[in-house]
PDB file of N, CA, C and O and ligand atoms in Angstrom:
ATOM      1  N   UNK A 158      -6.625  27.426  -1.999  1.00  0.00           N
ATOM      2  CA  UNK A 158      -6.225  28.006  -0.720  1.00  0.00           C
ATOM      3  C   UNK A 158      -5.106  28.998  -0.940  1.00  0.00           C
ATOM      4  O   UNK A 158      -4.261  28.824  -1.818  1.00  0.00           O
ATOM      5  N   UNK A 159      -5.113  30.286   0.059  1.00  0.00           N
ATOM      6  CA  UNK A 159      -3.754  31.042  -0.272  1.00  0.00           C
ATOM      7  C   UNK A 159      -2.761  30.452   0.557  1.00  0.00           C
ATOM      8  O   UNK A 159      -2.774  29.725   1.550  1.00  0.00           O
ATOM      9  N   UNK A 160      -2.009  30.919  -0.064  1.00  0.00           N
ATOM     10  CA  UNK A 160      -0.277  30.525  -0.332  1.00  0.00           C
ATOM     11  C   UNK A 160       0.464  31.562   0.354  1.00  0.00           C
ATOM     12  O   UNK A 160       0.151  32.689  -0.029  1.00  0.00           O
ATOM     13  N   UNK A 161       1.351  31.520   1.253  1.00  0.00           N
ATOM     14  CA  UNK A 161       2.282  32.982   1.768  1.00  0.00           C
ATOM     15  C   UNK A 161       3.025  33.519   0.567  1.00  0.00           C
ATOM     16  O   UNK A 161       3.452  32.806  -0.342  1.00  0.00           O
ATOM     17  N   UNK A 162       3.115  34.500   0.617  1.00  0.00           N
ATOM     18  CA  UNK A 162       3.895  34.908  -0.516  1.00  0.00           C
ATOM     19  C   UNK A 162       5.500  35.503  -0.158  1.00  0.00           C
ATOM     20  O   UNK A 162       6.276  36.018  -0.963  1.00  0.00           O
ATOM     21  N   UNK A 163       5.741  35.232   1.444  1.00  0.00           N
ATOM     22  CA  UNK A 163       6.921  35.156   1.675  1.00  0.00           C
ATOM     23  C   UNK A 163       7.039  34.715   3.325  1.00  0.00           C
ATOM     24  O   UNK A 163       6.030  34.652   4.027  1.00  0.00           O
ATOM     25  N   UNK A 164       8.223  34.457   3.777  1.00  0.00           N
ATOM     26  CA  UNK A 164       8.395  33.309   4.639  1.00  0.00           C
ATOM     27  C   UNK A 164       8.619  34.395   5.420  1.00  0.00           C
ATOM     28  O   UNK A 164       9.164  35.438   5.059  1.00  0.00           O
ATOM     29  N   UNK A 165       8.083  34.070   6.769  1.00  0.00           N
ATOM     30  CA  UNK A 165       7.441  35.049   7.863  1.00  0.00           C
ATOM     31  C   UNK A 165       8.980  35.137   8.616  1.00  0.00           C
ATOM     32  O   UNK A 165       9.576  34.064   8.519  1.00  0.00           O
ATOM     33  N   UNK A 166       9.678  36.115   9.286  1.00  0.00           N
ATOM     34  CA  UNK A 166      10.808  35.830   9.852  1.00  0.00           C
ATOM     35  C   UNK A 166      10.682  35.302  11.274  1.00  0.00           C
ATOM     36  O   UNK A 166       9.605  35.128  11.846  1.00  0.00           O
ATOM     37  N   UNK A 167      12.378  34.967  12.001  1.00  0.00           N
ATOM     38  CA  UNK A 167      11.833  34.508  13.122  1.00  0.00           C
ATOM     39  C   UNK A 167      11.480  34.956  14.402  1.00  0.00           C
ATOM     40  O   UNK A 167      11.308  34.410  15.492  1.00  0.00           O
ATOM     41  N   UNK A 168      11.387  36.759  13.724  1.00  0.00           N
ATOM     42  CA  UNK A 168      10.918  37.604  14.806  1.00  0.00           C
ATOM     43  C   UNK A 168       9.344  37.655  14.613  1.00  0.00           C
ATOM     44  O   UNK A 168       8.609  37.696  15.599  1.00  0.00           O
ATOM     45  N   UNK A 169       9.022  37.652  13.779  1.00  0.00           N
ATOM     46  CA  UNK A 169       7.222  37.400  13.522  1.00  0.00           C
ATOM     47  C   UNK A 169       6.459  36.077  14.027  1.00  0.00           C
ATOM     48  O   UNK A 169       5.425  35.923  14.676  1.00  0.00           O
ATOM     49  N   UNK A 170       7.721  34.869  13.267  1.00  0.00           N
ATOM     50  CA  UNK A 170       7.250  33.568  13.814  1.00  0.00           C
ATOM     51  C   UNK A 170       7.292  33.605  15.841  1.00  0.00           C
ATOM     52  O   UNK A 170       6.490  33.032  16.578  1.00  0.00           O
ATOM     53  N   UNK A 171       8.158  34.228  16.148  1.00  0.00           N
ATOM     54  CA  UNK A 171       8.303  33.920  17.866  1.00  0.00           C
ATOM     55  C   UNK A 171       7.127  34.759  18.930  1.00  0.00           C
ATOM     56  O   UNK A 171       6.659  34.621  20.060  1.00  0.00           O
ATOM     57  N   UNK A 172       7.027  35.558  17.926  1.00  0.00           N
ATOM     58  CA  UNK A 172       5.967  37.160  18.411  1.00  0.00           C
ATOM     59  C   UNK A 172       4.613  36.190  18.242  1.00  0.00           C
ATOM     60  O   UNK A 172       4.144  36.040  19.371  1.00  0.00           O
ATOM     61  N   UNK A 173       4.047  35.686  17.539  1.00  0.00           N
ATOM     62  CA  UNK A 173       3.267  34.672  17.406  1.00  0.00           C
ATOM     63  C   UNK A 173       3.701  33.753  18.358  1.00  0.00           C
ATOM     64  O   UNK A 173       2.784  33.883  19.169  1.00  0.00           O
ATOM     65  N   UNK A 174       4.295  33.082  18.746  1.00  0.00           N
ATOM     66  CA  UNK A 174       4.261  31.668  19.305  1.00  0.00           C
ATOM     67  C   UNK A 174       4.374  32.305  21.259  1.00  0.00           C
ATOM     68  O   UNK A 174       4.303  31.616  22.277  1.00  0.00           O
ATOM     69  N   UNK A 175       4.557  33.755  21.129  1.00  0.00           N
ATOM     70  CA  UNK A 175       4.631  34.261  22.430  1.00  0.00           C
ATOM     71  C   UNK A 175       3.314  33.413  23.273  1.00  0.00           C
ATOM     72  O   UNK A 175       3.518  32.668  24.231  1.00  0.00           O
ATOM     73  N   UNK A 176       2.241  33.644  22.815  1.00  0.00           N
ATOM     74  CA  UNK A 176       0.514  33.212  23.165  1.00  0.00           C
ATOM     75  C   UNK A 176       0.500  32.127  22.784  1.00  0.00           C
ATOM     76  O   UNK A 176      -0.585  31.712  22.374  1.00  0.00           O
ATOM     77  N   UNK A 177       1.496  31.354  22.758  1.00  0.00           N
ATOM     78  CA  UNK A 177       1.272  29.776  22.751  1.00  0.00           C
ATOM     79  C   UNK A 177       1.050  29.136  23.864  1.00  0.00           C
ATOM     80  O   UNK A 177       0.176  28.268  23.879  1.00  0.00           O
ATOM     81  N   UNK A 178       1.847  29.455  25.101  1.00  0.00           N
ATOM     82  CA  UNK A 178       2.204  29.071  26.434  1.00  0.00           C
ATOM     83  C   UNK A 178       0.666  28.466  27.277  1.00  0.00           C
ATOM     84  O   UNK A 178      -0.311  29.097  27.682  1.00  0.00           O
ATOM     85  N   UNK A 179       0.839  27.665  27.292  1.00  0.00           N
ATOM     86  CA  UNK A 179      -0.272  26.995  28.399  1.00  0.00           C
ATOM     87  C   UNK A 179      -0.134  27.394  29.636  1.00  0.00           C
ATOM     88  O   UNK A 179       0.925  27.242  30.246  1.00  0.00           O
ATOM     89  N   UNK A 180      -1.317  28.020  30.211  1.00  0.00           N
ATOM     90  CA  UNK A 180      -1.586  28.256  31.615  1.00  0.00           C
ATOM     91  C   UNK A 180      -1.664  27.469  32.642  1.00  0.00           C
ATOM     92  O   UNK A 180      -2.138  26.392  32.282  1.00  0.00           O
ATOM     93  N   UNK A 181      -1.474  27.487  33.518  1.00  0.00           N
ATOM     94  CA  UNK A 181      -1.411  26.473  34.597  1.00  0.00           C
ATOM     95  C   UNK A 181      -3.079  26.344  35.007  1.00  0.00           C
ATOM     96  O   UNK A 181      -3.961  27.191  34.863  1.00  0.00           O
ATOM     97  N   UNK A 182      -3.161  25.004  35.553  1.00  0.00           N
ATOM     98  CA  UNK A 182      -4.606  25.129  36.040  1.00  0.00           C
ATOM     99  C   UNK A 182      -5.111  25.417  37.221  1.00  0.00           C
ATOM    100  O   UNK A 182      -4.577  24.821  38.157  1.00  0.00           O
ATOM    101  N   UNK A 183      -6.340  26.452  37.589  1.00  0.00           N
ATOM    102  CA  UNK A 183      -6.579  26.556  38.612  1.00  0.00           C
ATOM    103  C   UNK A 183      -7.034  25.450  39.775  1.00  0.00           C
ATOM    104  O   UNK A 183      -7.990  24.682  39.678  1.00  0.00           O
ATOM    105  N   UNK A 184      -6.279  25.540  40.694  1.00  0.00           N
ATOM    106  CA  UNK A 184      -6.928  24.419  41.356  1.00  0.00           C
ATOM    107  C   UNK A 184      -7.660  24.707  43.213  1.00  0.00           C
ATOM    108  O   UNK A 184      -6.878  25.187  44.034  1.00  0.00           O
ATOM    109  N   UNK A 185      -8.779  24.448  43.562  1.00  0.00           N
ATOM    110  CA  UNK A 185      -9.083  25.159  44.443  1.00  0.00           C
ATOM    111  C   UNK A 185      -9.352  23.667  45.761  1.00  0.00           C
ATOM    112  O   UNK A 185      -9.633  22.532  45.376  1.00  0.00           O
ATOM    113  N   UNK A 186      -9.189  24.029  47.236  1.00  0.00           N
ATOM    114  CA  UNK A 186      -9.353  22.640  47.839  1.00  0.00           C
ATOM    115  C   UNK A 186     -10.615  22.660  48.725  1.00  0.00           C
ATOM    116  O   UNK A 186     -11.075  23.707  49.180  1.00  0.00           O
ATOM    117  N   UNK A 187     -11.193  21.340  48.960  1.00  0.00           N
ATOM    118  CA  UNK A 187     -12.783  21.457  48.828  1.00  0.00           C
ATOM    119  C   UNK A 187     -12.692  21.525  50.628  1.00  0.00           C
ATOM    120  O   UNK A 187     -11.983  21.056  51.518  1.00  0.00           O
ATOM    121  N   UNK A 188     -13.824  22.374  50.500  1.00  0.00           N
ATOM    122  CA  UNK A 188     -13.871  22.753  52.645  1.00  0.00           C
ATOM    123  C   UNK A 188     -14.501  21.295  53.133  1.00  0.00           C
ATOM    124  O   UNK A 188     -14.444  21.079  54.344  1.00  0.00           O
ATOM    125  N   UNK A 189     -15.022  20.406  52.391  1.00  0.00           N
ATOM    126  CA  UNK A 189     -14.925  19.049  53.628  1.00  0.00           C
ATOM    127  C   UNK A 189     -14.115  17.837  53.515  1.00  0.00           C
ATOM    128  O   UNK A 189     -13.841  17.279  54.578  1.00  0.00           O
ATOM    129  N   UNK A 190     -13.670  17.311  52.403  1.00  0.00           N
ATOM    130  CA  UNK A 190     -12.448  16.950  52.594  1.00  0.00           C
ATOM    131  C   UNK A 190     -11.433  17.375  51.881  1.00  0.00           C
ATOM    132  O   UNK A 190     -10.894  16.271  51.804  1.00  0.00           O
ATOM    133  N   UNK A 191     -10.840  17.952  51.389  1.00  0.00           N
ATOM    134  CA  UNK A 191      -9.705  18.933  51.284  1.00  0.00           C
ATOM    135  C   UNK A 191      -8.879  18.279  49.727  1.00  0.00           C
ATOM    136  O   UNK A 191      -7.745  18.417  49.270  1.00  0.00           O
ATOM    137  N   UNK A 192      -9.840  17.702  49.365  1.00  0.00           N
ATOM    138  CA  UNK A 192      -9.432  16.870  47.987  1.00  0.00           C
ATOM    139  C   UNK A 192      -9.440  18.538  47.085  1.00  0.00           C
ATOM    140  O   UNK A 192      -9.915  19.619  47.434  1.00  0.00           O
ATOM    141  N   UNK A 193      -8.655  18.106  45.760  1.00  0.00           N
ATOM    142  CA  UNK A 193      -8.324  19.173  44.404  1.00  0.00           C
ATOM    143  C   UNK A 193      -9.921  19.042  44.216  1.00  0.00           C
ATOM    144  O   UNK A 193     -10.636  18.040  44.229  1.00  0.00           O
ATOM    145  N   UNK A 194     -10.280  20.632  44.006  1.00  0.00           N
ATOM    146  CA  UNK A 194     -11.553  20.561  42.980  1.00  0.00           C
ATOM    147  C   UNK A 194     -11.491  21.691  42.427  1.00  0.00           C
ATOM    148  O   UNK A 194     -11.159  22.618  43.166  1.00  0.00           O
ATOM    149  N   UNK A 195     -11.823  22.052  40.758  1.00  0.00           N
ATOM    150  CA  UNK A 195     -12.186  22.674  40.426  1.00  0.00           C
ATOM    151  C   UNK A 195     -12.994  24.230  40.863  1.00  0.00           C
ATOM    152  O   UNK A 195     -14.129  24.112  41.325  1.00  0.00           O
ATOM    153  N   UNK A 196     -12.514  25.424  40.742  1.00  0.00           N
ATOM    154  CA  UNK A 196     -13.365  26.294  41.095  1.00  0.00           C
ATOM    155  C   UNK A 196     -14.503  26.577  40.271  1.00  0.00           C
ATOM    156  O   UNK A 196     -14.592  26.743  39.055  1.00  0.00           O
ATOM    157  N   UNK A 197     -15.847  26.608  41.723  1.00  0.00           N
ATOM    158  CA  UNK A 197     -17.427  26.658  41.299  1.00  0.00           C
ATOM    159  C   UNK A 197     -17.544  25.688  40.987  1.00  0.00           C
ATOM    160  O   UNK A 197     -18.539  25.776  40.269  1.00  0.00           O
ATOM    161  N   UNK A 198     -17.037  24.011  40.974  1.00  0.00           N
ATOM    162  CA  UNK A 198     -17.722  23.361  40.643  1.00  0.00           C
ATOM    163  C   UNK A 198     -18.049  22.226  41.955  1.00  0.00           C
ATOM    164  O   UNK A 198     -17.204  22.185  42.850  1.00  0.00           O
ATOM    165  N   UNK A 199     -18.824  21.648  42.022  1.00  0.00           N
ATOM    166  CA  UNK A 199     -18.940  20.483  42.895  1.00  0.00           C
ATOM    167  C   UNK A 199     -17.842  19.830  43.488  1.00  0.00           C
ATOM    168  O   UNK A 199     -16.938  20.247  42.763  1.00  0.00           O
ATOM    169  N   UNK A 200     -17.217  18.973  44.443  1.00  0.00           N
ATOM    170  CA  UNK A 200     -16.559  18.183  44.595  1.00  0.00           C
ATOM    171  C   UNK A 200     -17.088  17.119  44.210  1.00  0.00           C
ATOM    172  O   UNK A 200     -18.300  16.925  44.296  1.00  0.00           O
ATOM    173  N   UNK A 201     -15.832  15.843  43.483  1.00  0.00           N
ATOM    174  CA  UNK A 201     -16.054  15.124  42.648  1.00  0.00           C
ATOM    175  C   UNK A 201     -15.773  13.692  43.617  1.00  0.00           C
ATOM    176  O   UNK A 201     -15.862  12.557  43.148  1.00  0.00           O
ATOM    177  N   UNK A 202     -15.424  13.988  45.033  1.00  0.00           N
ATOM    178  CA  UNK A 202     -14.922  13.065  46.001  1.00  0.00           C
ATOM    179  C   UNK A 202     -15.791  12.690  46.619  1.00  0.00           C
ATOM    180  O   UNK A 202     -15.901  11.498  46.907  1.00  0.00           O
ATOM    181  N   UNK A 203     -16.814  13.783  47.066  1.00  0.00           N
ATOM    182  CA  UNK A 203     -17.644  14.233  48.643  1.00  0.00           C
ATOM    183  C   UNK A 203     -18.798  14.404  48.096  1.00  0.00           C
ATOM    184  O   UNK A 203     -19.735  13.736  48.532  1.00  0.00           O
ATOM    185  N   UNK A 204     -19.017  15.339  47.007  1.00  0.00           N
ATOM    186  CA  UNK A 204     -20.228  15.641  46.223  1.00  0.00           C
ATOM    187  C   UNK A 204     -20.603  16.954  47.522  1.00  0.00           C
ATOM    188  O   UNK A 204     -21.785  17.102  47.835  1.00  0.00           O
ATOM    189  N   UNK A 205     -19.765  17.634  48.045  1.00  0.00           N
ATOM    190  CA  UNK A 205     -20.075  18.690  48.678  1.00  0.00           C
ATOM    191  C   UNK A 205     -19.743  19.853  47.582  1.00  0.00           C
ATOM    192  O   UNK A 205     -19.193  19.667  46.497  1.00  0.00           O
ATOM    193  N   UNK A 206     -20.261  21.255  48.180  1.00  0.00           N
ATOM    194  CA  UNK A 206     -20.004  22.686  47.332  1.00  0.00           C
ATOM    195  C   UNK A 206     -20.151  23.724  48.546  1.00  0.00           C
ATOM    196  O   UNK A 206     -21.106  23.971  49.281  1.00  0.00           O
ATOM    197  N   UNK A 207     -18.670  24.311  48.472  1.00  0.00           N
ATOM    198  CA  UNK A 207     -18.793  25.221  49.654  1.00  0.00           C
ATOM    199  C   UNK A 207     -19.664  24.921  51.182  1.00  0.00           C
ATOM    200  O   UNK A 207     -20.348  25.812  51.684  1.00  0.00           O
ATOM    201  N   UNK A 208     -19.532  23.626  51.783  1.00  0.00           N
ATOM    202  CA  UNK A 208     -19.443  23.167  53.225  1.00  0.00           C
ATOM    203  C   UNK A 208     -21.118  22.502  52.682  1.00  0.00           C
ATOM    204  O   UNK A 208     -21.111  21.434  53.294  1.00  0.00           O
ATOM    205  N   UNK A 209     -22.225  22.533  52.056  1.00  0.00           N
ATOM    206  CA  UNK A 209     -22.886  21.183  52.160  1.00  0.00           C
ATOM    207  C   UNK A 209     -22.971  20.423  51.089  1.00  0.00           C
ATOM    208  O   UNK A 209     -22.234  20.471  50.104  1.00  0.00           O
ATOM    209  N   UNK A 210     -24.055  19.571  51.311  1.00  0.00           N
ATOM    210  CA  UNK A 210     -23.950  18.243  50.488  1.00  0.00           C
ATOM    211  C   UNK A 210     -24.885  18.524  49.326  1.00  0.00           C
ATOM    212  O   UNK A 210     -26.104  18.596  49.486  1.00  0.00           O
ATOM    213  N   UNK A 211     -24.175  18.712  47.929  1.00  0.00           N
ATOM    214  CA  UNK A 211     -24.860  18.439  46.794  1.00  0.00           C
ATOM    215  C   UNK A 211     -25.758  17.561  45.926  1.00  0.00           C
ATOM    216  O   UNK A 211     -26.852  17.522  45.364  1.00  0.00           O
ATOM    217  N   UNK A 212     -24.682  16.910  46.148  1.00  0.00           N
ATOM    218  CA  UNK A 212     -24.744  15.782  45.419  1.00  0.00           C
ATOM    219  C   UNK A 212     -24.541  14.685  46.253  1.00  0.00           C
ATOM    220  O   UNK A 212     -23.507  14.557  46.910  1.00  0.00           O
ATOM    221  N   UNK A 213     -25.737  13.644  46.276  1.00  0.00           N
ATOM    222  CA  UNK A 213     -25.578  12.547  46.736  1.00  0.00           C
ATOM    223  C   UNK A 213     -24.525  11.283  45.911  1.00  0.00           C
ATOM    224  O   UNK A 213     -24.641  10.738  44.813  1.00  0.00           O
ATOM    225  N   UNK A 214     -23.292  11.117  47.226  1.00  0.00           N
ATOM    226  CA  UNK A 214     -22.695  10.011  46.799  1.00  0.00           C
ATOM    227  C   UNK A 214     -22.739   8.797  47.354  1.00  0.00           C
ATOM    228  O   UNK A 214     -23.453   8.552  48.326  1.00  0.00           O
ATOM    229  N   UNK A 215     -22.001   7.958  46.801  1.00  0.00           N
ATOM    230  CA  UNK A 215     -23.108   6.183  47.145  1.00  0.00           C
ATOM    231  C   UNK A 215     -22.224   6.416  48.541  1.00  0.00           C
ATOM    232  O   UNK A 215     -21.125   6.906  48.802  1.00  0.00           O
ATOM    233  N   UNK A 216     -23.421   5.731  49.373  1.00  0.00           N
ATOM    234  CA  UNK A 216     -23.629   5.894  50.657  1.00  0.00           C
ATOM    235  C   UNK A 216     -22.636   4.571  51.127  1.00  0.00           C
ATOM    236  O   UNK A 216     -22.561   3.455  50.612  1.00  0.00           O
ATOM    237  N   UNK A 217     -21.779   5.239  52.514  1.00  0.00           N
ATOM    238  CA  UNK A 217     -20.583   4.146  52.409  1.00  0.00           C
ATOM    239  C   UNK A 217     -21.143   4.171  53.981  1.00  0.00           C
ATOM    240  O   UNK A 217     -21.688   5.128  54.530  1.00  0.00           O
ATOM    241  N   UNK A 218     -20.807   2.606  54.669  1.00  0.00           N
ATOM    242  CA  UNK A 218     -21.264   2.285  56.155  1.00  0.00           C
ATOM    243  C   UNK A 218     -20.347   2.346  56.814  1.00  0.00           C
ATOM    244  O   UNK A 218     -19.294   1.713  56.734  1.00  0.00           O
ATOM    245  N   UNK A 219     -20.829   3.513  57.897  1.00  0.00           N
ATOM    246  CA  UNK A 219     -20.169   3.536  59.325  1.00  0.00           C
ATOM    247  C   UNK A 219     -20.344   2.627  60.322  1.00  0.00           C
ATOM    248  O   UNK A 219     -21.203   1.759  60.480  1.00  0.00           O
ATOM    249  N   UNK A 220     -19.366   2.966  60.997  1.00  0.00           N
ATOM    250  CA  UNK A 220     -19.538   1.153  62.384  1.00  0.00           C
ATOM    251  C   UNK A 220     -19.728   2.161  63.306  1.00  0.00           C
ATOM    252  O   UNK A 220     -19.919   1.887  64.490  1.00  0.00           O
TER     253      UNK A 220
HETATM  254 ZN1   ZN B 277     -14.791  17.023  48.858  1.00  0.00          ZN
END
């Protein structure tokens, strides 16, 4: 494997570590119940996507 052949300074090392920074995550709120979901993806609460029903979730009884 190569080897540096000299020790990077700590203006090179920081210029590099600039694009280290983690982005925050997008977070988008779902139009039927207003839970965090992912943008474009399903709600993971409701199983709705943009106001209808996707995905069937286990069916809970109303009185
Ligand atoms: Zn939802």
């Amino acid at each position: 494997m190569g080897v540096p052949r000299q020790r990077k300074t700590k203006s090179e090392r920081n210029q590099r570590r600039s694009h280290h920074a983690l982005a925050r995550i997008q977070v988008a709120r779902c139009q039927n119940c207003g839970g965090a979901v992912m943008p474009h993806d399903v709600c993971g609460n409701c199983g709705f996507y943009r106001g209808t029903e996707v995905v069937k979730k286990s069916v809970t009884v109303k009185k």
